[in-house]
């Protein structure tokens, strides 16, 4: 501390940080930041200013993670983006085996010329061509096998973080996108070879424009593009592969949306400031404590930006639960700012444990209404992120699939436009690949919503009793004694 006037901190910057890029190619350099209560500890980010967020553990121990980079044909930064000789040999053996067991075929093109027929355990991966931010979106789709998995090699087992191209006989590294589709209006063209076009939503357009670079192609898996959405049968075959798609992704980026009229950079910096001030502290705090903790004043714009961040639709989307739990290396991106999931979750944990999250939910005095005079959604994103962190930690630490019923109860807050997706959207974390073969997965009107829910209910036995199942039922009208 500095006589109660401010806080001096040394911040380390990662490769790819706008500030680092503006001053050279060095991996790390330091700046001394003088933070004062009078400025609420927050200053907006401008051009050539820091756009990376690194936890206090990284500040103390040195950089352990690099700023997010989308996968390219060369892989991702770091050791997991390279292959040694035993790993290359495992890939060659897989390719030989797959080709020996396949019957040579030509890919059958659909009428739009974009989508080729997929064999079992095959997916498409988008190569997004480089371009300026506002230029047309262009790319091509590559078919890849997703069922390759490393076995134990020389007393170790490598993480599988890529697909395999049988055609080019090499790994395909890719970044998986976790996002919200937004309004069902698909009026933004993405151009493919031979003049073919796939129209995408405005929400997805914003995501790919922020991910695209001007230097080289990036490789992405995006459900809206990589699955032929006009082919119901293909969708039904691709959903069981979601477990492999996200668990084998080179990395996953959570897209919370663009800046709009909000300031995600201010929200991120506020959360980082809370984390730096309160971590390792088990006490509960109220707004009256903010000044002595060097936190923004309770009426500061910084807290309104945090609440706006936590109101974003991603936190309430059903599919993101399994997308996050299954992914290995995850980043959070909102507009031009980004952070690792580990850092973002740590911020939210401190917010919840300190009691500030509850204050944010209860503090409605400074909230306004939406343009159509509807009340704003409660800012539950921080609480949801904390719960997702707990679920992901348990899932990845113990490698045990959670029971279907408890997962349905846990995810009842999450929204899905298709009622069947309340079941289908969690199958990747509760069922093994073998279990899928006995599950009826259909978007056809021949299979009703009731039938899907009934099958899910029957699947809860013998893990759960009938009483546990009945106590989990929601009623639109409260029951009264008969």
Short mmCIF file of C-alpha atoms in Angstrom, two decimals:
data_model
loop_
_atom_site.label_atom_id
_atom_site.label_comp_id
_atom_site.label_asym_id
_atom_site.label_seq_id
_atom_site.Cartn_x
_atom_site.Cartn_y
_atom_site.Cartn_z
CA UNK A 1 0.00 0.00 0.00
CA UNK A 2 1.08 3.59 -0.55
CA UNK A 3 -0.13 5.73 2.32
CA UNK A 4 -3.75 5.00 1.44
CA UNK A 5 -3.35 6.89 -1.81
CA UNK A 6 -3.05 4.03 -4.23
CA UNK A 7 -1.52 0.68 -5.12
CA UNK A 8 1.73 0.09 -7.00
CA UNK A 9 1.69 -3.15 -8.99
CA UNK A 10 3.98 -4.71 -11.54
CA UNK A 11 1.95 -6.25 -14.35
CA UNK A 12 3.34 -8.83 -16.76
CA UNK A 13 2.04 -8.91 -20.30
CA UNK A 14 1.61 -11.93 -22.53
CA UNK A 15 2.58 -12.44 -26.14
CA UNK A 16 -0.13 -10.95 -28.33
CA UNK A 17 -0.96 -8.16 -25.88
CA UNK A 18 -1.67 -4.96 -27.84
CA UNK A 19 0.73 -3.03 -25.64
CA UNK A 20 3.54 -5.53 -26.18
CA UNK A 21 2.87 -5.66 -29.91
CA UNK A 22 3.08 -1.87 -30.14
CA UNK A 23 6.55 -1.86 -28.52
CA UNK A 24 8.25 -4.88 -29.97
CA UNK A 25 8.29 -8.65 -30.13
CA UNK A 26 9.55 -9.38 -26.61
CA UNK A 27 7.50 -11.98 -24.78
CA UNK A 28 7.26 -10.05 -21.52
CA UNK A 29 7.98 -6.60 -20.23
CA UNK A 30 6.89 -4.75 -17.15
CA UNK A 31 5.05 -1.54 -16.47
CA UNK A 32 4.44 0.18 -13.16
CA UNK A 33 0.78 1.06 -12.72
CA UNK A 34 -0.30 3.65 -10.21
CA UNK A 35 -3.90 2.95 -9.19
CA UNK A 36 -5.84 5.42 -7.08
CA UNK A 37 -9.23 5.29 -5.35
CA UNK A 38 -10.12 8.60 -6.95
CA UNK A 39 -10.19 6.96 -10.38
CA UNK A 40 -11.97 3.83 -9.08
CA UNK A 41 -8.81 1.81 -9.89
CA UNK A 42 -10.00 1.50 -13.49
CA UNK A 43 -8.90 3.17 -16.66
CA UNK A 44 -10.33 2.32 -20.12
CA UNK A 45 -8.20 0.55 -22.67
CA UNK A 46 -7.31 2.36 -25.84
CA UNK A 47 -5.28 1.49 -28.89
CA UNK A 48 -1.91 -0.05 -28.07
CA UNK A 49 -2.88 -0.59 -24.43
CA UNK A 50 -2.84 -3.81 -22.46
CA UNK A 51 -5.63 -6.22 -23.41
CA UNK A 52 -4.52 -9.27 -21.42
CA UNK A 53 -5.44 -10.33 -17.91
CA UNK A 54 -3.13 -12.47 -15.84
CA UNK A 55 -3.89 -13.77 -12.35
CA UNK A 56 -1.91 -12.76 -9.29
CA UNK A 57 -0.38 -16.24 -9.20
CA UNK A 58 1.09 -15.60 -12.62
CA UNK A 59 2.31 -12.20 -11.50
CA UNK A 60 4.12 -13.81 -8.57
CA UNK A 61 5.49 -16.89 -10.26
CA UNK A 62 5.99 -15.72 -13.83
CA UNK A 63 3.87 -16.35 -16.93
CA UNK A 64 2.49 -19.86 -17.22
CA UNK A 65 -0.11 -19.23 -19.91
CA UNK A 66 0.01 -17.31 -23.14
CA UNK A 67 -2.69 -15.04 -24.39
CA UNK A 68 -5.33 -16.86 -26.46
CA UNK A 69 -4.46 -17.65 -30.06
CA UNK A 70 -6.75 -19.47 -32.45
CA UNK A 71 -5.43 -22.70 -33.92
CA UNK A 72 -3.67 -22.55 -37.28
CA UNK A 73 -2.43 -25.25 -39.61
CA UNK A 74 0.78 -25.27 -37.54
CA UNK A 75 -1.05 -25.92 -34.27
CA UNK A 76 -1.19 -23.78 -31.15
CA UNK A 77 1.57 -22.11 -29.12
CA UNK A 78 3.36 -24.23 -26.55
CA UNK A 79 4.38 -27.84 -26.17
CA UNK A 80 0.88 -29.18 -26.89
CA UNK A 81 1.07 -27.63 -30.35
CA UNK A 82 3.96 -29.89 -31.37
CA UNK A 83 4.35 -33.63 -31.89
CA UNK A 84 7.29 -35.86 -31.13
CA UNK A 85 8.23 -38.92 -33.14
CA UNK A 86 6.24 -41.54 -31.15
CA UNK A 87 3.15 -39.33 -31.46
CA UNK A 88 3.63 -38.95 -35.20
CA UNK A 89 4.01 -42.72 -35.46
CA UNK A 90 0.69 -43.21 -33.62
CA UNK A 91 -1.01 -40.92 -36.12
CA UNK A 92 0.48 -42.78 -39.09
CA UNK A 93 -0.70 -46.09 -37.64
CA UNK A 94 -4.22 -44.71 -37.18
CA UNK A 95 -4.35 -43.38 -40.74
CA UNK A 96 -3.16 -46.70 -42.17
CA UNK A 97 -5.77 -48.59 -40.17
CA UNK A 98 -8.60 -46.23 -41.16
CA UNK A 99 -7.73 -46.33 -44.83
CA UNK A 100 -7.45 -50.11 -44.83
CA UNK A 101 -10.93 -50.42 -43.35
CA UNK A 102 -12.61 -47.92 -45.65
CA UNK A 103 -14.00 -48.34 -49.10
CA UNK A 104 -12.76 -45.61 -51.39
CA UNK A 105 -15.48 -43.11 -52.09
CA UNK A 106 -15.97 -39.71 -53.58
CA UNK A 107 -17.63 -37.16 -51.36
CA UNK A 108 -21.17 -36.60 -52.50
CA UNK A 109 -21.97 -32.92 -52.78
CA UNK A 110 -25.29 -31.41 -51.77
CA UNK A 111 -26.99 -28.91 -54.00
CA UNK A 112 -25.29 -25.89 -52.41
CA UNK A 113 -21.85 -27.35 -53.09
CA UNK A 114 -20.57 -26.66 -49.56
CA UNK A 115 -21.28 -29.84 -47.60
CA UNK A 116 -19.79 -33.22 -48.42
CA UNK A 117 -21.22 -36.43 -47.03
CA UNK A 118 -19.68 -37.47 -43.74
CA UNK A 119 -18.75 -40.98 -42.69
CA UNK A 120 -19.01 -42.24 -39.13
CA UNK A 121 -16.88 -40.21 -36.68
CA UNK A 122 -16.17 -37.54 -39.27
CA UNK A 123 -16.69 -33.82 -38.81
CA UNK A 124 -16.00 -30.67 -40.79
CA UNK A 125 -13.56 -27.99 -39.70
CA UNK A 126 -13.68 -24.44 -41.04
CA UNK A 127 -10.54 -22.86 -42.40
CA UNK A 128 -11.32 -19.15 -42.05
CA UNK A 129 -9.26 -17.17 -44.52
CA UNK A 130 -7.39 -14.06 -43.32
CA UNK A 131 -8.89 -10.65 -43.94
CA UNK A 132 -9.44 -7.17 -42.61
CA UNK A 133 -12.09 -6.80 -39.90
CA UNK A 134 -14.82 -5.45 -42.21
CA UNK A 135 -13.99 -7.51 -45.31
CA UNK A 136 -16.16 -10.38 -46.56
CA UNK A 137 -15.99 -13.64 -44.62
CA UNK A 138 -14.40 -16.39 -46.68
CA UNK A 139 -13.25 -19.90 -45.97
CA UNK A 140 -13.42 -23.57 -46.83
CA UNK A 141 -14.49 -26.74 -45.01
CA UNK A 142 -12.20 -29.70 -44.41
CA UNK A 143 -13.37 -33.20 -43.47
CA UNK A 144 -11.57 -34.74 -40.49
CA UNK A 145 -11.82 -37.85 -38.34
CA UNK A 146 -12.46 -37.07 -34.69
CA UNK A 147 -12.18 -40.52 -33.08
CA UNK A 148 -8.37 -40.67 -33.00
CA UNK A 149 -7.02 -40.81 -29.45
CA UNK A 150 -3.52 -41.29 -28.14
CA UNK A 151 -2.82 -44.40 -26.10
CA UNK A 152 0.01 -44.71 -23.61
CA UNK A 153 3.30 -43.87 -25.30
CA UNK A 154 6.62 -44.61 -23.58
CA UNK A 155 5.15 -44.37 -20.08
CA UNK A 156 3.09 -41.27 -20.73
CA UNK A 157 -0.19 -40.46 -22.40
CA UNK A 158 -0.43 -37.35 -24.48
CA UNK A 159 -3.52 -35.19 -24.43
CA UNK A 160 -5.45 -35.61 -27.69
CA UNK A 161 -6.01 -32.07 -28.95
CA UNK A 162 -6.57 -32.36 -32.69
CA UNK A 163 -8.49 -34.23 -35.36
CA UNK A 164 -6.97 -36.20 -38.26
CA UNK A 165 -7.22 -35.53 -41.98
CA UNK A 166 -7.16 -38.83 -43.84
CA UNK A 167 -6.95 -37.02 -47.15
CA UNK A 168 -3.83 -35.03 -46.23
CA UNK A 169 -2.56 -37.61 -43.71
CA UNK A 170 -1.85 -35.11 -40.95
CA UNK A 171 -3.41 -33.70 -37.76
CA UNK A 172 -5.86 -30.84 -37.99
CA UNK A 173 -5.61 -28.42 -35.09
CA UNK A 174 -8.73 -26.40 -34.41
CA UNK A 175 -10.36 -23.97 -32.00
CA UNK A 176 -13.88 -24.86 -30.88
CA UNK A 177 -16.31 -21.98 -30.41
CA UNK A 178 -18.79 -21.77 -27.53
CA UNK A 179 -21.30 -19.01 -28.19
CA UNK A 180 -24.96 -18.04 -28.42
CA UNK A 181 -26.67 -18.18 -31.81
CA UNK A 182 -28.75 -15.11 -31.09
CA UNK A 183 -31.84 -14.12 -33.04
CA UNK A 184 -32.78 -16.76 -35.66
CA UNK A 185 -32.03 -14.41 -38.52
CA UNK A 186 -29.36 -15.69 -40.89
CA UNK A 187 -28.55 -12.86 -43.25
CA UNK A 188 -24.75 -12.58 -43.17
CA UNK A 189 -23.05 -14.41 -46.06
CA UNK A 190 -19.93 -16.49 -45.67
CA UNK A 191 -18.37 -17.26 -49.02
CA UNK A 192 -16.90 -20.63 -49.97
CA UNK A 193 -15.02 -21.85 -53.06
CA UNK A 194 -16.95 -22.05 -56.33
CA UNK A 195 -19.18 -19.19 -55.23
CA UNK A 196 -21.12 -21.15 -52.62
CA UNK A 197 -22.58 -19.23 -49.70
CA UNK A 198 -23.72 -20.14 -46.19
CA UNK A 199 -25.72 -17.48 -44.36
CA UNK A 200 -24.92 -17.10 -40.66
CA UNK A 201 -26.36 -15.15 -37.72
CA UNK A 202 -25.21 -11.68 -36.67
CA UNK A 203 -23.95 -13.08 -33.39
CA UNK A 204 -21.68 -15.56 -35.16
CA UNK A 205 -20.54 -12.92 -37.64
CA UNK A 206 -19.30 -10.79 -34.76
CA UNK A 207 -17.43 -13.73 -33.24
CA UNK A 208 -15.57 -14.76 -36.40
CA UNK A 209 -14.69 -11.16 -37.25
CA UNK A 210 -13.09 -10.73 -33.83
CA UNK A 211 -11.25 -14.06 -34.16
CA UNK A 212 -10.07 -13.62 -37.76
CA UNK A 213 -6.56 -12.33 -38.36
CA UNK A 214 -5.12 -10.44 -41.31
CA UNK A 215 -1.99 -12.61 -41.54
CA UNK A 216 -3.06 -16.24 -41.92
CA UNK A 217 -5.97 -18.67 -41.85
CA UNK A 218 -7.33 -19.95 -38.56
CA UNK A 219 -9.11 -23.30 -38.09
CA UNK A 220 -12.40 -23.39 -36.22
CA UNK A 221 -15.19 -25.78 -35.34
CA UNK A 222 -18.49 -23.89 -35.27
CA UNK A 223 -21.74 -25.84 -35.17
CA UNK A 224 -23.69 -23.30 -37.25
CA UNK A 225 -21.24 -23.70 -40.16
CA UNK A 226 -19.58 -27.10 -39.76
CA UNK A 227 -22.89 -28.98 -39.44
CA UNK A 228 -25.31 -28.82 -42.34
CA UNK A 229 -28.20 -27.25 -40.44
CA UNK A 230 -30.62 -28.08 -43.26
CA UNK A 231 -29.94 -31.80 -42.85
CA UNK A 232 -31.78 -33.11 -39.77
CA UNK A 233 -30.26 -36.59 -40.10
CA UNK A 234 -26.74 -35.17 -40.13
CA UNK A 235 -27.48 -33.11 -37.01
CA UNK A 236 -28.67 -36.24 -35.23
CA UNK A 237 -25.40 -38.00 -36.13
CA UNK A 238 -23.18 -35.06 -35.19
CA UNK A 239 -24.60 -34.37 -31.72
CA UNK A 240 -23.16 -37.61 -30.24
CA UNK A 241 -19.74 -36.44 -31.49
CA UNK A 242 -19.88 -33.24 -29.44
CA UNK A 243 -18.07 -35.01 -26.61
CA UNK A 244 -15.10 -35.70 -28.86
CA UNK A 245 -15.28 -32.38 -30.71
CA UNK A 246 -14.81 -30.31 -27.56
CA UNK A 247 -12.55 -32.68 -25.64
CA UNK A 248 -10.22 -33.03 -28.66
CA UNK A 249 -10.19 -29.33 -29.56
CA UNK A 250 -6.78 -27.64 -29.50
CA UNK A 251 -8.46 -24.95 -27.43
CA UNK A 252 -11.95 -23.55 -26.90
CA UNK A 253 -12.98 -19.90 -26.87
CA UNK A 254 -16.11 -18.70 -25.10
CA UNK A 255 -17.57 -15.78 -27.05
CA UNK A 256 -19.67 -13.59 -24.76
CA UNK A 257 -20.49 -11.10 -27.51
CA UNK A 258 -19.18 -7.81 -28.86
CA UNK A 259 -18.83 -4.56 -26.95
CA UNK A 260 -22.10 -2.98 -28.05
CA UNK A 261 -22.88 -0.07 -25.74
CA UNK A 262 -21.08 -1.74 -22.83
CA UNK A 263 -17.45 -1.72 -21.76
CA UNK A 264 -16.25 -5.31 -21.25
CA UNK A 265 -12.71 -4.01 -20.67
CA UNK A 266 -13.92 -2.03 -17.66
CA UNK A 267 -15.83 -5.06 -16.38
CA UNK A 268 -12.80 -7.37 -16.77
CA UNK A 269 -10.47 -4.92 -15.03
CA UNK A 270 -12.95 -4.46 -12.17
CA UNK A 271 -13.16 -8.23 -11.66
CA UNK A 272 -9.37 -8.51 -11.75
CA UNK A 273 -9.09 -5.71 -9.17
CA UNK A 274 -11.53 -7.50 -6.83
CA UNK A 275 -9.56 -10.72 -7.24
CA UNK A 276 -6.23 -9.02 -6.50
CA UNK A 277 -7.67 -7.38 -3.38
CA UNK A 278 -9.71 -10.24 -1.94
CA UNK A 279 -8.12 -13.57 -2.83
CA UNK A 280 -7.07 -15.69 0.16
CA UNK A 281 -9.55 -13.66 2.23
CA UNK A 282 -12.53 -15.56 3.65
CA UNK A 283 -14.37 -12.53 5.02
CA UNK A 284 -17.68 -11.18 3.80
CA UNK A 285 -17.75 -7.58 2.58
CA UNK A 286 -20.40 -4.93 2.01
CA UNK A 287 -20.35 -1.71 -0.03
CA UNK A 288 -19.26 0.22 3.07
CA UNK A 289 -15.98 -1.74 2.92
CA UNK A 290 -15.15 -0.86 -0.68
CA UNK A 291 -13.16 2.30 0.06
CA UNK A 292 -10.71 0.68 2.48
CA UNK A 293 -10.33 -2.26 0.06
CA UNK A 294 -9.50 0.14 -2.78
CA UNK A 295 -12.50 -1.09 -4.76
CA UNK A 296 -14.66 1.17 -6.94
CA UNK A 297 -17.32 3.22 -5.19
CA UNK A 298 -20.66 1.33 -5.02
CA UNK A 299 -22.17 3.86 -7.45
CA UNK A 300 -19.27 3.67 -9.92
CA UNK A 301 -19.86 2.77 -13.55
CA UNK A 302 -17.45 -0.13 -13.06
CA UNK A 303 -20.06 -2.16 -11.14
CA UNK A 304 -22.75 -1.46 -13.72
CA UNK A 305 -20.40 -2.85 -16.40
CA UNK A 306 -19.82 -6.00 -14.33
CA UNK A 307 -23.57 -6.50 -14.03
CA UNK A 308 -24.02 -6.00 -17.77
CA UNK A 309 -21.30 -8.58 -18.41
CA UNK A 310 -23.03 -11.07 -16.11
CA UNK A 311 -26.36 -10.52 -17.91
CA UNK A 312 -25.00 -11.82 -21.21
CA UNK A 313 -26.88 -14.69 -22.77
CA UNK A 314 -23.98 -17.17 -22.79
CA UNK A 315 -24.33 -17.80 -19.07
CA UNK A 316 -27.93 -19.00 -19.52
CA UNK A 317 -27.43 -21.18 -22.59
CA UNK A 318 -27.80 -24.93 -22.09
CA UNK A 319 -25.27 -26.23 -24.60
CA UNK A 320 -22.39 -24.27 -23.06
CA UNK A 321 -22.40 -26.52 -19.99
CA UNK A 322 -21.03 -29.55 -21.79
CA UNK A 323 -18.92 -27.39 -24.12
CA UNK A 324 -17.07 -25.99 -21.10
CA UNK A 325 -16.87 -29.19 -19.07
CA UNK A 326 -15.48 -31.21 -21.97
CA UNK A 327 -12.87 -28.66 -23.11
CA UNK A 328 -9.30 -28.74 -21.85
CA UNK A 329 -7.88 -25.29 -22.60
CA UNK A 330 -10.53 -22.56 -22.44
CA UNK A 331 -10.50 -18.80 -22.92
CA UNK A 332 -13.18 -16.16 -22.43
CA UNK A 333 -13.48 -13.39 -25.01
CA UNK A 334 -15.84 -10.40 -25.01
CA UNK A 335 -15.30 -7.85 -27.74
CA UNK A 336 -11.60 -7.06 -27.82
CA UNK A 337 -10.77 -8.28 -24.31
CA UNK A 338 -10.04 -11.82 -23.24
CA UNK A 339 -8.83 -13.92 -20.33
CA UNK A 340 -8.15 -17.55 -19.58
CA UNK A 341 -11.11 -19.42 -18.11
CA UNK A 342 -9.03 -20.15 -14.99
CA UNK A 343 -8.55 -16.44 -14.37
CA UNK A 344 -12.16 -15.53 -15.18
CA UNK A 345 -13.48 -18.25 -12.88
CA UNK A 346 -11.11 -17.17 -10.10
CA UNK A 347 -12.50 -13.63 -10.35
CA UNK A 348 -16.06 -14.93 -10.07
CA UNK A 349 -15.21 -17.23 -7.15
CA UNK A 350 -13.81 -14.32 -5.13
CA UNK A 351 -16.83 -12.23 -6.03
CA UNK A 352 -19.17 -14.94 -4.75
CA UNK A 353 -17.19 -15.91 -1.65
CA UNK A 354 -16.84 -12.28 -0.55
CA UNK A 355 -20.58 -11.58 -0.76
CA UNK A 356 -20.17 -8.99 -3.51
CA UNK A 357 -22.02 -11.21 -6.00
CA UNK A 358 -25.10 -11.17 -3.75
CA UNK A 359 -24.86 -7.39 -3.49
CA UNK A 360 -24.73 -7.11 -7.28
CA UNK A 361 -27.89 -9.20 -7.59
CA UNK A 362 -29.73 -7.19 -4.94
CA UNK A 363 -28.55 -3.75 -6.04
CA UNK A 364 -31.20 -2.56 -8.50
CA UNK A 365 -31.30 1.12 -7.61
CA UNK A 366 -28.93 2.13 -10.40
CA UNK A 367 -30.36 -0.28 -12.97
CA UNK A 368 -32.37 0.99 -15.88
CA UNK A 369 -34.95 -0.83 -17.95
CA UNK A 370 -34.53 -2.13 -21.46
CA UNK A 371 -35.60 -0.20 -24.53
CA UNK A 372 -39.03 -1.83 -24.39
CA UNK A 373 -39.40 -0.97 -20.66
CA UNK A 374 -38.86 -4.55 -19.55
CA UNK A 375 -36.80 -5.06 -16.39
CA UNK A 376 -33.21 -6.18 -16.83
CA UNK A 377 -32.26 -9.79 -16.19
CA UNK A 378 -30.55 -10.44 -12.85
CA UNK A 379 -26.73 -10.43 -13.16
CA UNK A 380 -26.24 -14.12 -12.37
CA UNK A 381 -23.26 -14.74 -14.65
CA UNK A 382 -20.73 -14.66 -11.81
CA UNK A 383 -22.68 -17.18 -9.75
CA UNK A 384 -23.19 -19.44 -12.78
CA UNK A 385 -19.48 -19.23 -13.66
CA UNK A 386 -18.62 -20.30 -10.10
CA UNK A 387 -20.98 -23.30 -10.34
CA UNK A 388 -19.59 -24.25 -13.76
CA UNK A 389 -16.07 -24.08 -12.37
CA UNK A 390 -17.04 -26.50 -9.60
CA UNK A 391 -18.69 -28.89 -12.05
CA UNK A 392 -15.77 -28.74 -14.47
CA UNK A 393 -13.23 -29.33 -11.70
CA UNK A 394 -15.10 -32.40 -10.46
CA UNK A 395 -15.68 -33.71 -13.97
CA UNK A 396 -12.04 -33.39 -15.06
CA UNK A 397 -10.47 -34.38 -11.73
CA UNK A 398 -12.43 -37.56 -11.07
CA UNK A 399 -13.32 -38.46 -14.67
CA UNK A 400 -16.68 -39.69 -13.44
CA UNK A 401 -19.80 -38.93 -15.41
CA UNK A 402 -22.43 -37.18 -13.28
CA UNK A 403 -25.83 -38.89 -12.94
CA UNK A 404 -28.40 -37.89 -15.54
CA UNK A 405 -31.01 -36.75 -13.03
CA UNK A 406 -28.68 -34.53 -11.00
CA UNK A 407 -27.38 -32.99 -14.23
CA UNK A 408 -30.93 -32.26 -15.37
CA UNK A 409 -31.68 -30.62 -12.03
CA UNK A 410 -28.44 -28.65 -12.09
CA UNK A 411 -29.12 -27.35 -15.62
CA UNK A 412 -32.81 -26.51 -15.19
CA UNK A 413 -31.97 -22.78 -15.22
CA UNK A 414 -30.34 -23.10 -18.66
CA UNK A 415 -32.28 -22.20 -21.78
CA UNK A 416 -32.71 -24.00 -25.07
CA UNK A 417 -34.92 -22.94 -27.98
CA UNK A 418 -35.59 -26.61 -28.83
CA UNK A 419 -37.23 -28.44 -25.86
CA UNK A 420 -35.55 -31.73 -26.81
CA UNK A 421 -32.18 -30.06 -26.30
CA UNK A 422 -32.79 -29.95 -22.56
CA UNK A 423 -31.91 -33.66 -22.82
CA UNK A 424 -29.69 -33.77 -25.89
CA UNK A 425 -27.58 -30.82 -24.71
CA UNK A 426 -26.12 -32.69 -21.72
CA UNK A 427 -25.67 -36.17 -23.17
CA UNK A 428 -21.97 -35.58 -23.83
CA UNK A 429 -21.20 -35.35 -20.11
CA UNK A 430 -23.57 -37.98 -18.69
CA UNK A 431 -23.36 -40.80 -21.24
CA UNK A 432 -20.38 -42.65 -22.62
CA UNK A 433 -19.93 -43.16 -26.34
CA UNK A 434 -21.24 -46.72 -25.98
CA UNK A 435 -24.45 -45.53 -24.30
CA UNK A 436 -25.35 -43.38 -27.29
CA UNK A 437 -26.07 -46.43 -29.42
CA UNK A 438 -29.16 -47.20 -27.34
CA UNK A 439 -30.47 -43.64 -27.14
CA UNK A 440 -33.18 -42.35 -29.46
CA UNK A 441 -31.89 -39.01 -30.69
CA UNK A 442 -34.28 -37.45 -33.15
CA UNK A 443 -35.48 -33.97 -34.10
CA UNK A 444 -38.20 -35.51 -36.26
CA UNK A 445 -41.81 -34.76 -35.38
CA UNK A 446 -42.31 -38.53 -35.34
CA UNK A 447 -40.55 -38.53 -31.96
CA UNK A 448 -42.42 -36.29 -29.56
CA UNK A 449 -40.95 -34.18 -26.75
CA UNK A 450 -42.88 -36.35 -24.30
CA UNK A 451 -41.18 -39.49 -25.62
CA UNK A 452 -37.73 -37.92 -25.26
CA UNK A 453 -38.43 -36.85 -21.69
CA UNK A 454 -39.94 -40.23 -20.83
CA UNK A 455 -36.87 -42.07 -22.08
CA UNK A 456 -34.66 -39.71 -20.06
CA UNK A 457 -36.78 -40.38 -16.96
CA UNK A 458 -36.46 -44.12 -17.39
CA UNK A 459 -32.71 -43.69 -17.83
CA UNK A 460 -32.42 -42.27 -14.33
CA UNK A 461 -33.00 -45.76 -12.86
CA UNK A 462 -31.38 -47.50 -11.07
CA UNK A 463 -29.17 -44.48 -10.21
CA UNK A 464 -32.09 -42.63 -8.62
CA UNK A 465 -35.26 -43.69 -6.85
CA UNK A 466 -38.76 -42.86 -8.05
CA UNK A 467 -39.12 -40.47 -5.10
CA UNK A 468 -35.94 -38.59 -6.11
CA UNK A 469 -37.34 -38.31 -9.61
CA UNK A 470 -40.74 -37.06 -8.45
CA UNK A 471 -39.26 -34.46 -6.10
CA UNK A 472 -37.42 -33.00 -9.10
CA UNK A 473 -40.60 -32.22 -11.02
CA UNK A 474 -41.41 -28.54 -11.62
CA UNK A 475 -45.02 -27.42 -11.67
CA UNK A 476 -46.18 -24.32 -13.52
CA UNK A 477 -49.05 -24.05 -10.98
CA UNK A 478 -48.20 -24.87 -7.34
CA UNK A 479 -49.82 -28.00 -6.06
CA UNK A 480 -52.50 -27.71 -3.35
CA UNK A 481 -53.78 -30.43 -1.03
CA UNK A 482 -56.64 -32.43 -2.55
#
